[in-house]
mmCIF file of N, CA and C in Angstrom:
data_model
loop_
_atom_site.group_PDB
_atom_site.id
_atom_site.type_symbol
_atom_site.label_atom_id
_atom_site.label_comp_id
_atom_site.label_asym_id
_atom_site.label_seq_id
_atom_site.Cartn_x
_atom_site.Cartn_y
_atom_site.Cartn_z
ATOM 1 N N MET A 545 0.854 -1.164 0.000
ATOM 2 C CA MET A 545 0.000 0.000 0.000
ATOM 3 C C MET A 545 0.898 1.224 0.000
ATOM 4 N N GLN A 546 0.677 2.131 -0.919
ATOM 5 C CA GLN A 546 1.522 3.313 -0.985
ATOM 6 C C GLN A 546 0.746 4.563 -0.638
ATOM 7 N N GLU A 547 1.443 5.501 -0.018
ATOM 8 C CA GLU A 547 0.821 6.778 0.321
ATOM 9 C C GLU A 547 0.806 7.633 -0.932
ATOM 10 N N ILE A 548 -0.375 8.149 -1.293
ATOM 11 C CA ILE A 548 -0.482 8.933 -2.521
ATOM 12 C C ILE A 548 -0.781 10.397 -2.259
ATOM 13 N N CYS A 549 -1.133 10.729 -1.046
ATOM 14 C CA CYS A 549 -1.415 12.121 -0.724
ATOM 15 C C CYS A 549 -1.219 12.298 0.771
ATOM 16 N N SER A 550 -0.445 13.296 1.139
ATOM 17 C CA SER A 550 -0.259 13.549 2.561
ATOM 18 C C SER A 550 -0.192 15.047 2.768
ATOM 19 N N GLU A 551 -1.149 15.547 3.504
ATOM 20 C CA GLU A 551 -1.166 16.955 3.861
ATOM 21 C C GLU A 551 -1.301 17.026 5.372
ATOM 22 N N ASP A 552 -1.434 18.220 5.924
ATOM 23 C CA ASP A 552 -1.499 18.363 7.367
ATOM 24 C C ASP A 552 -2.577 17.499 8.006
ATOM 25 N N ARG A 553 -3.768 17.473 7.426
ATOM 26 C CA ARG A 553 -4.892 16.785 8.061
ATOM 27 C C ARG A 553 -5.391 15.583 7.286
ATOM 28 N N VAL A 554 -4.837 15.325 6.104
ATOM 29 C CA VAL A 554 -5.337 14.235 5.271
ATOM 30 C C VAL A 554 -4.179 13.348 4.840
ATOM 31 N N ARG A 555 -4.357 12.067 5.020
ATOM 32 C CA ARG A 555 -3.383 11.102 4.524
ATOM 33 C C ARG A 555 -4.170 10.026 3.799
ATOM 34 N N ILE A 556 -3.874 9.813 2.535
ATOM 35 C CA ILE A 556 -4.593 8.830 1.729
ATOM 36 C C ILE A 556 -3.597 7.754 1.312
ATOM 37 N N LYS A 557 -3.957 6.505 1.578
ATOM 38 C CA LYS A 557 -3.127 5.386 1.154
ATOM 39 C C LYS A 557 -3.912 4.588 0.126
ATOM 40 N N SER A 558 -3.209 4.062 -0.853
ATOM 41 C CA SER A 558 -3.883 3.365 -1.935
ATOM 42 C C SER A 558 -3.269 1.996 -2.182
ATOM 43 N N CYS A 559 -4.128 1.036 -2.484
ATOM 44 C CA CYS A 559 -3.657 -0.264 -2.938
ATOM 45 C C CYS A 559 -4.083 -0.487 -4.387
ATOM 46 N N ILE A 560 -4.493 0.590 -5.047
ATOM 47 C CA ILE A 560 -4.900 0.569 -6.455
ATOM 48 C C ILE A 560 -3.858 1.351 -7.236
ATOM 49 N N SER A 561 -3.587 0.932 -8.447
ATOM 50 C CA SER A 561 -2.624 1.685 -9.250
ATOM 51 C C SER A 561 -3.230 2.030 -10.601
ATOM 52 N N GLY A 562 -2.599 2.972 -11.271
ATOM 53 C CA GLY A 562 -3.024 3.330 -12.618
ATOM 54 C C GLY A 562 -4.090 4.407 -12.648
ATOM 55 N N ASP A 563 -4.901 4.373 -13.709
ATOM 56 C CA ASP A 563 -5.911 5.395 -13.951
ATOM 57 C C ASP A 563 -6.947 5.477 -12.843
ATOM 58 N N LEU A 564 -7.358 4.330 -12.295
ATOM 59 C CA LEU A 564 -8.354 4.349 -11.229
ATOM 60 C C LEU A 564 -7.833 5.087 -10.009
ATOM 61 N N GLU A 565 -6.558 4.897 -9.693
ATOM 62 C CA GLU A 565 -5.989 5.581 -8.539
ATOM 63 C C GLU A 565 -6.097 7.091 -8.714
ATOM 64 N N ASP A 566 -5.768 7.591 -9.897
ATOM 65 C CA ASP A 566 -5.858 9.029 -10.156
ATOM 66 C C ASP A 566 -7.290 9.532 -10.001
ATOM 67 N N GLN A 567 -8.258 8.794 -10.536
ATOM 68 C CA GLN A 567 -9.659 9.202 -10.452
ATOM 69 C C GLN A 567 -10.153 9.141 -9.019
ATOM 70 N N TYR A 568 -9.800 8.077 -8.296
ATOM 71 C CA TYR A 568 -10.220 7.954 -6.902
ATOM 72 C C TYR A 568 -9.649 9.080 -6.057
ATOM 73 N N LEU A 569 -8.381 9.379 -6.253
ATOM 74 C CA LEU A 569 -7.752 10.460 -5.504
ATOM 75 C C LEU A 569 -8.466 11.784 -5.793
ATOM 76 N N LYS A 570 -8.749 12.026 -7.060
ATOM 77 C CA LYS A 570 -9.459 13.253 -7.443
ATOM 78 C C LYS A 570 -10.834 13.311 -6.767
ATOM 79 N N ASP A 571 -11.563 12.191 -6.789
ATOM 80 C CA ASP A 571 -12.900 12.141 -6.184
ATOM 81 C C ASP A 571 -12.845 12.373 -4.677
ATOM 82 N N ILE A 572 -11.861 11.778 -4.008
ATOM 83 C CA ILE A 572 -11.740 11.938 -2.556
ATOM 84 C C ILE A 572 -11.402 13.381 -2.199
ATOM 85 N N ILE A 573 -10.431 13.957 -2.882
ATOM 86 C CA ILE A 573 -10.037 15.340 -2.593
ATOM 87 C C ILE A 573 -11.190 16.292 -2.885
ATOM 88 N N GLU A 574 -11.893 16.069 -3.995
ATOM 89 C CA GLU A 574 -13.036 16.919 -4.342
ATOM 90 C C GLU A 574 -14.121 16.822 -3.271
ATOM 91 N N GLY A 575 -14.429 15.616 -2.836
ATOM 92 C CA GLY A 575 -15.473 15.417 -1.840
ATOM 93 C C GLY A 575 -15.119 16.008 -0.486
ATOM 94 N N LEU A 576 -13.867 15.855 -0.078
ATOM 95 C CA LEU A 576 -13.461 16.377 1.223
ATOM 96 C C LEU A 576 -13.182 17.881 1.188
ATOM 97 N N SER A 577 -13.043 18.431 -0.005
ATOM 98 C CA SER A 577 -12.830 19.874 -0.152
ATOM 99 C C SER A 577 -14.148 20.631 -0.283
ATOM 100 N N ALA A 578 -15.228 19.905 -0.537
ATOM 101 C CA ALA A 578 -16.539 20.536 -0.713
ATOM 102 C C ALA A 578 -17.028 21.118 0.609
ATOM 103 N N GLU A 579 -17.919 22.102 0.519
ATOM 104 C CA GLU A 579 -18.483 22.690 1.738
ATOM 105 C C GLU A 579 -19.198 21.625 2.566
ATOM 106 N N LYS A 580 -20.017 20.808 1.902
ATOM 107 C CA LYS A 580 -20.663 19.678 2.570
ATOM 108 C C LYS A 580 -19.826 18.441 2.234
ATOM 109 N N LYS A 581 -19.007 17.985 3.164
ATOM 110 C CA LYS A 581 -18.059 16.897 2.944
ATOM 111 C C LYS A 581 -18.776 15.623 2.532
ATOM 112 N N ARG A 582 -18.152 14.868 1.629
ATOM 113 C CA ARG A 582 -18.717 13.606 1.173
ATOM 114 C C ARG A 582 -17.599 12.705 0.649
ATOM 115 N N ILE A 583 -17.854 11.420 0.710
ATOM 116 C CA ILE A 583 -16.998 10.418 0.075
ATOM 117 C C ILE A 583 -17.935 9.431 -0.585
ATOM 118 N N SER A 584 -17.671 9.117 -1.822
ATOM 119 C CA SER A 584 -18.522 8.197 -2.566
ATOM 120 C C SER A 584 -18.594 6.845 -1.860
ATOM 121 N N SER A 585 -19.770 6.223 -1.915
ATOM 122 C CA SER A 585 -19.948 4.914 -1.285
ATOM 123 C C SER A 585 -19.097 3.832 -1.939
ATOM 124 N N VAL A 586 -18.581 4.076 -3.131
ATOM 125 C CA VAL A 586 -17.737 3.084 -3.799
ATOM 126 C C VAL A 586 -16.520 2.737 -2.946
ATOM 127 N N PHE A 587 -16.097 3.652 -2.088
ATOM 128 C CA PHE A 587 -14.919 3.417 -1.261
ATOM 129 C C PHE A 587 -15.212 2.559 -0.043
ATOM 130 N N PHE A 588 -16.458 2.266 0.234
ATOM 131 C CA PHE A 588 -16.822 1.487 1.412
ATOM 132 C C PHE A 588 -17.159 0.043 1.088
ATOM 133 N N TYR A 589 -17.160 -0.340 -0.165
ATOM 134 C CA TYR A 589 -17.682 -1.646 -0.525
ATOM 135 C C TYR A 589 -16.623 -2.686 -0.832
ATOM 136 N N ASP A 590 -15.595 -2.742 -0.005
ATOM 137 C CA ASP A 590 -14.733 -3.904 -0.022
ATOM 138 C C ASP A 590 -15.454 -4.970 0.807
ATOM 139 N N GLU A 591 -14.839 -6.090 1.066
ATOM 140 C CA GLU A 591 -15.517 -7.166 1.796
ATOM 141 C C GLU A 591 -15.962 -6.720 3.184
ATOM 142 N N ALA A 592 -15.075 -6.045 3.907
ATOM 143 C CA ALA A 592 -15.421 -5.600 5.266
ATOM 144 C C ALA A 592 -16.536 -4.554 5.227
ATOM 145 N N GLY A 593 -16.473 -3.638 4.266
ATOM 146 C CA GLY A 593 -17.499 -2.605 4.135
ATOM 147 C C GLY A 593 -18.856 -3.190 3.794
ATOM 148 N N SER A 594 -18.866 -4.211 2.955
ATOM 149 C CA SER A 594 -20.124 -4.856 2.592
ATOM 150 C C SER A 594 -20.759 -5.546 3.794
ATOM 151 N N LYS A 595 -19.942 -6.226 4.585
ATOM 152 C CA LYS A 595 -20.465 -6.900 5.782
ATOM 153 C C LYS A 595 -21.001 -5.880 6.789
ATOM 154 N N LEU A 596 -20.287 -4.772 6.938
ATOM 155 C CA LEU A 596 -20.742 -3.715 7.834
ATOM 156 C C LEU A 596 -22.073 -3.147 7.357
ATOM 157 N N PHE A 597 -22.199 -2.915 6.046
ATOM 158 C CA PHE A 597 -23.443 -2.372 5.509
ATOM 159 C C PHE A 597 -24.608 -3.335 5.741
ATOM 160 N N GLU A 598 -24.375 -4.635 5.589
ATOM 161 C CA GLU A 598 -25.428 -5.619 5.862
ATOM 162 C C GLU A 598 -25.895 -5.513 7.312
ATOM 163 N N LYS A 599 -24.961 -5.330 8.241
ATOM 164 C CA LYS A 599 -25.326 -5.185 9.647
ATOM 165 C C LYS A 599 -26.122 -3.896 9.872
ATOM 166 N N ILE A 600 -25.715 -2.829 9.189
ATOM 167 C CA ILE A 600 -26.417 -1.545 9.323
ATOM 168 C C ILE A 600 -27.858 -1.672 8.835
ATOM 169 N N THR A 601 -28.055 -2.343 7.702
ATOM 170 C CA THR A 601 -29.413 -2.454 7.151
ATOM 171 C C THR A 601 -30.328 -3.292 8.036
ATOM 172 N N ALA A 602 -29.768 -4.102 8.918
ATOM 173 C CA ALA A 602 -30.587 -4.911 9.827
ATOM 174 C C ALA A 602 -31.042 -4.118 11.055
ATOM 175 N N LEU A 603 -30.478 -2.947 11.266
ATOM 176 C CA LEU A 603 -30.856 -2.135 12.422
ATOM 177 C C LEU A 603 -32.238 -1.520 12.227
ATOM 178 N N PRO A 604 -33.046 -1.435 13.287
ATOM 179 C CA PRO A 604 -34.378 -0.824 13.165
ATOM 180 C C PRO A 604 -34.307 0.638 12.729
ATOM 181 N N GLU A 605 -33.232 1.319 13.094
ATOM 182 C CA GLU A 605 -33.083 2.734 12.717
ATOM 183 C C GLU A 605 -32.914 2.907 11.208
ATOM 184 N N TYR A 606 -32.436 1.879 10.543
ATOM 185 C CA TYR A 606 -32.248 1.944 9.087
ATOM 186 C C TYR A 606 -33.510 1.387 8.428
ATOM 187 N N TYR A 607 -34.551 2.216 8.432
ATOM 188 C CA TYR A 607 -35.868 1.771 7.977
ATOM 189 C C TYR A 607 -35.960 1.598 6.468
ATOM 190 N N LEU A 608 -35.045 2.187 5.717
ATOM 191 C CA LEU A 608 -35.134 2.143 4.258
ATOM 192 C C LEU A 608 -35.154 0.722 3.719
ATOM 193 N N TYR A 609 -34.257 -0.113 4.218
ATOM 194 C CA TYR A 609 -34.156 -1.485 3.721
ATOM 195 C C TYR A 609 -35.443 -2.266 3.989
ATOM 196 N N GLY A 610 -35.947 -2.186 5.203
ATOM 197 C CA GLY A 610 -37.180 -2.893 5.538
ATOM 198 C C GLY A 610 -38.359 -2.419 4.715
ATOM 199 N N THR A 611 -38.450 -1.116 4.537
ATOM 200 C CA THR A 611 -39.532 -0.543 3.729
ATOM 201 C C THR A 611 -39.419 -0.999 2.285
ATOM 202 N N GLU A 612 -38.204 -0.992 1.762
ATOM 203 C CA GLU A 612 -37.981 -1.431 0.386
ATOM 204 C C GLU A 612 -38.378 -2.898 0.207
ATOM 205 N N MET A 613 -37.976 -3.750 1.153
ATOM 206 C CA MET A 613 -38.307 -5.171 1.059
ATOM 207 C C MET A 613 -39.824 -5.387 1.141
ATOM 208 N N GLU A 614 -40.486 -4.647 2.000
ATOM 209 C CA GLU A 614 -41.941 -4.756 2.120
ATOM 210 C C GLU A 614 -42.631 -4.366 0.808
ATOM 211 N N LEU A 615 -42.176 -3.270 0.229
ATOM 212 C CA LEU A 615 -42.739 -2.832 -1.055
ATOM 213 C C LEU A 615 -42.489 -3.863 -2.149
ATOM 214 N N LEU A 616 -41.285 -4.413 -2.184
ATOM 215 C CA LEU A 616 -40.973 -5.409 -3.206
ATOM 216 C C LEU A 616 -41.849 -6.653 -3.061
ATOM 217 N N ARG A 617 -42.101 -7.081 -1.830
ATOM 218 C CA ARG A 617 -42.980 -8.239 -1.613
ATOM 219 C C ARG A 617 -44.394 -7.947 -2.122
ATOM 220 N N GLU A 618 -44.862 -6.736 -1.878
ATOM 221 C CA GLU A 618 -46.228 -6.363 -2.280
ATOM 222 C C GLU A 618 -46.376 -6.252 -3.791
ATOM 223 N N ILE A 619 -45.425 -5.619 -4.429
ATOM 224 C CA ILE A 619 -45.616 -5.303 -5.851
ATOM 225 C C ILE A 619 -44.741 -6.116 -6.798
ATOM 226 N N SER A 620 -44.018 -7.106 -6.281
ATOM 227 C CA SER A 620 -43.143 -7.882 -7.171
ATOM 228 C C SER A 620 -43.888 -8.560 -8.320
ATOM 229 N N PRO A 621 -45.117 -9.068 -8.127
ATOM 230 C CA PRO A 621 -45.804 -9.646 -9.292
ATOM 231 C C PRO A 621 -46.013 -8.624 -10.414
ATOM 232 N N GLN A 622 -46.374 -7.399 -10.064
ATOM 233 C CA GLN A 622 -46.556 -6.356 -11.076
ATOM 234 C C GLN A 622 -45.230 -6.010 -11.742
ATOM 235 N N ILE A 623 -44.175 -5.919 -10.932
ATOM 236 C CA ILE A 623 -42.857 -5.593 -11.485
ATOM 237 C C ILE A 623 -42.422 -6.690 -12.454
ATOM 238 N N CYS A 624 -42.541 -7.943 -12.025
ATOM 239 C CA CYS A 624 -42.090 -9.063 -12.851
ATOM 240 C C CYS A 624 -42.868 -9.175 -14.159
ATOM 241 N N SER A 625 -44.155 -8.884 -14.111
ATOM 242 C CA SER A 625 -44.958 -9.000 -15.333
ATOM 243 C C SER A 625 -44.563 -7.966 -16.379
ATOM 244 N N SER A 626 -43.922 -6.888 -15.959
ATOM 245 C CA SER A 626 -43.522 -5.863 -16.933
ATOM 246 C C SER A 626 -42.156 -6.152 -17.560
ATOM 247 N N PHE A 627 -41.515 -7.254 -17.155
ATOM 248 C CA PHE A 627 -40.191 -7.588 -17.689
ATOM 249 C C PHE A 627 -40.208 -8.862 -18.519
ATOM 250 N N GLU A 628 -41.249 -9.083 -19.286
ATOM 251 C CA GLU A 628 -41.320 -10.285 -20.119
ATOM 252 C C GLU A 628 -40.146 -10.320 -21.085
ATOM 253 N N GLY A 629 -39.531 -11.494 -21.192
ATOM 254 C CA GLY A 629 -38.414 -11.664 -22.113
ATOM 255 C C GLY A 629 -37.075 -11.185 -21.569
ATOM 256 N N ILE A 630 -37.059 -10.720 -20.353
ATOM 257 C CA ILE A 630 -35.814 -10.258 -19.737
ATOM 258 C C ILE A 630 -35.402 -11.288 -18.698
ATOM 259 N N ASP A 631 -34.144 -11.725 -18.753
ATOM 260 C CA ASP A 631 -33.677 -12.776 -17.857
ATOM 261 C C ASP A 631 -33.152 -12.263 -16.523
ATOM 262 N N ILE A 632 -32.519 -11.100 -16.509
ATOM 263 C CA ILE A 632 -31.916 -10.583 -15.280
ATOM 264 C C ILE A 632 -32.320 -9.128 -15.097
ATOM 265 N N VAL A 633 -32.733 -8.786 -13.893
ATOM 266 C CA VAL A 633 -33.049 -7.405 -13.537
ATOM 267 C C VAL A 633 -32.295 -7.091 -12.255
ATOM 268 N N GLU A 634 -31.492 -6.055 -12.261
ATOM 269 C CA GLU A 634 -30.723 -5.657 -11.076
ATOM 270 C C GLU A 634 -31.493 -4.543 -10.416
ATOM 271 N N ILE A 635 -32.038 -4.788 -9.218
ATOM 272 C CA ILE A 635 -32.892 -3.792 -8.578
ATOM 273 C C ILE A 635 -32.225 -3.112 -7.390
ATOM 274 N N GLY A 636 -30.946 -3.258 -7.261
ATOM 275 C CA GLY A 636 -30.248 -2.566 -6.185
ATOM 276 C C GLY A 636 -29.050 -3.344 -5.714
ATOM 277 N N SER A 637 -28.052 -2.615 -5.289
ATOM 278 C CA SER A 637 -26.859 -3.273 -4.799
ATOM 279 C C SER A 637 -27.096 -3.808 -3.406
ATOM 280 N N GLY A 638 -26.218 -4.645 -2.963
ATOM 281 C CA GLY A 638 -26.321 -5.173 -1.618
ATOM 282 C C GLY A 638 -25.966 -6.635 -1.550
ATOM 283 N N ASP A 639 -26.626 -7.336 -0.657
ATOM 284 C CA ASP A 639 -26.275 -8.735 -0.395
ATOM 285 C C ASP A 639 -27.049 -9.729 -1.255
ATOM 286 N N CYS A 640 -27.697 -9.279 -2.281
ATOM 287 C CA CYS A 640 -28.468 -10.107 -3.235
ATOM 288 C C CYS A 640 -29.780 -10.629 -2.657
ATOM 289 N N SER A 641 -30.199 -10.147 -1.508
ATOM 290 C CA SER A 641 -31.461 -10.613 -0.936
ATOM 291 C C SER A 641 -32.663 -10.128 -1.732
ATOM 292 N N LYS A 642 -32.487 -9.070 -2.498
ATOM 293 C CA LYS A 642 -33.611 -8.583 -3.303
ATOM 294 C C LYS A 642 -33.787 -9.455 -4.520
#
């Protein structure tokens, strides 16, 4: 892992090389330099990040996942009937429970 950016308050280490590293660095610096700080969720979805997100979605405070699953159970027949002739539909990232 190499250090690609080091300033007084920010240190970024990367295990990616090439064009993606340049784009990721640009995205991180842009997000942390914005008035409303942000980091793209793409940086959280390694194996550990995915497992953490699964745990978060199981919390009662994270009502979005439960609401989404309830809606999908209710309207999945209507959704499926509108996809005749289509073999795969990706309806959201996550643990494939949808």
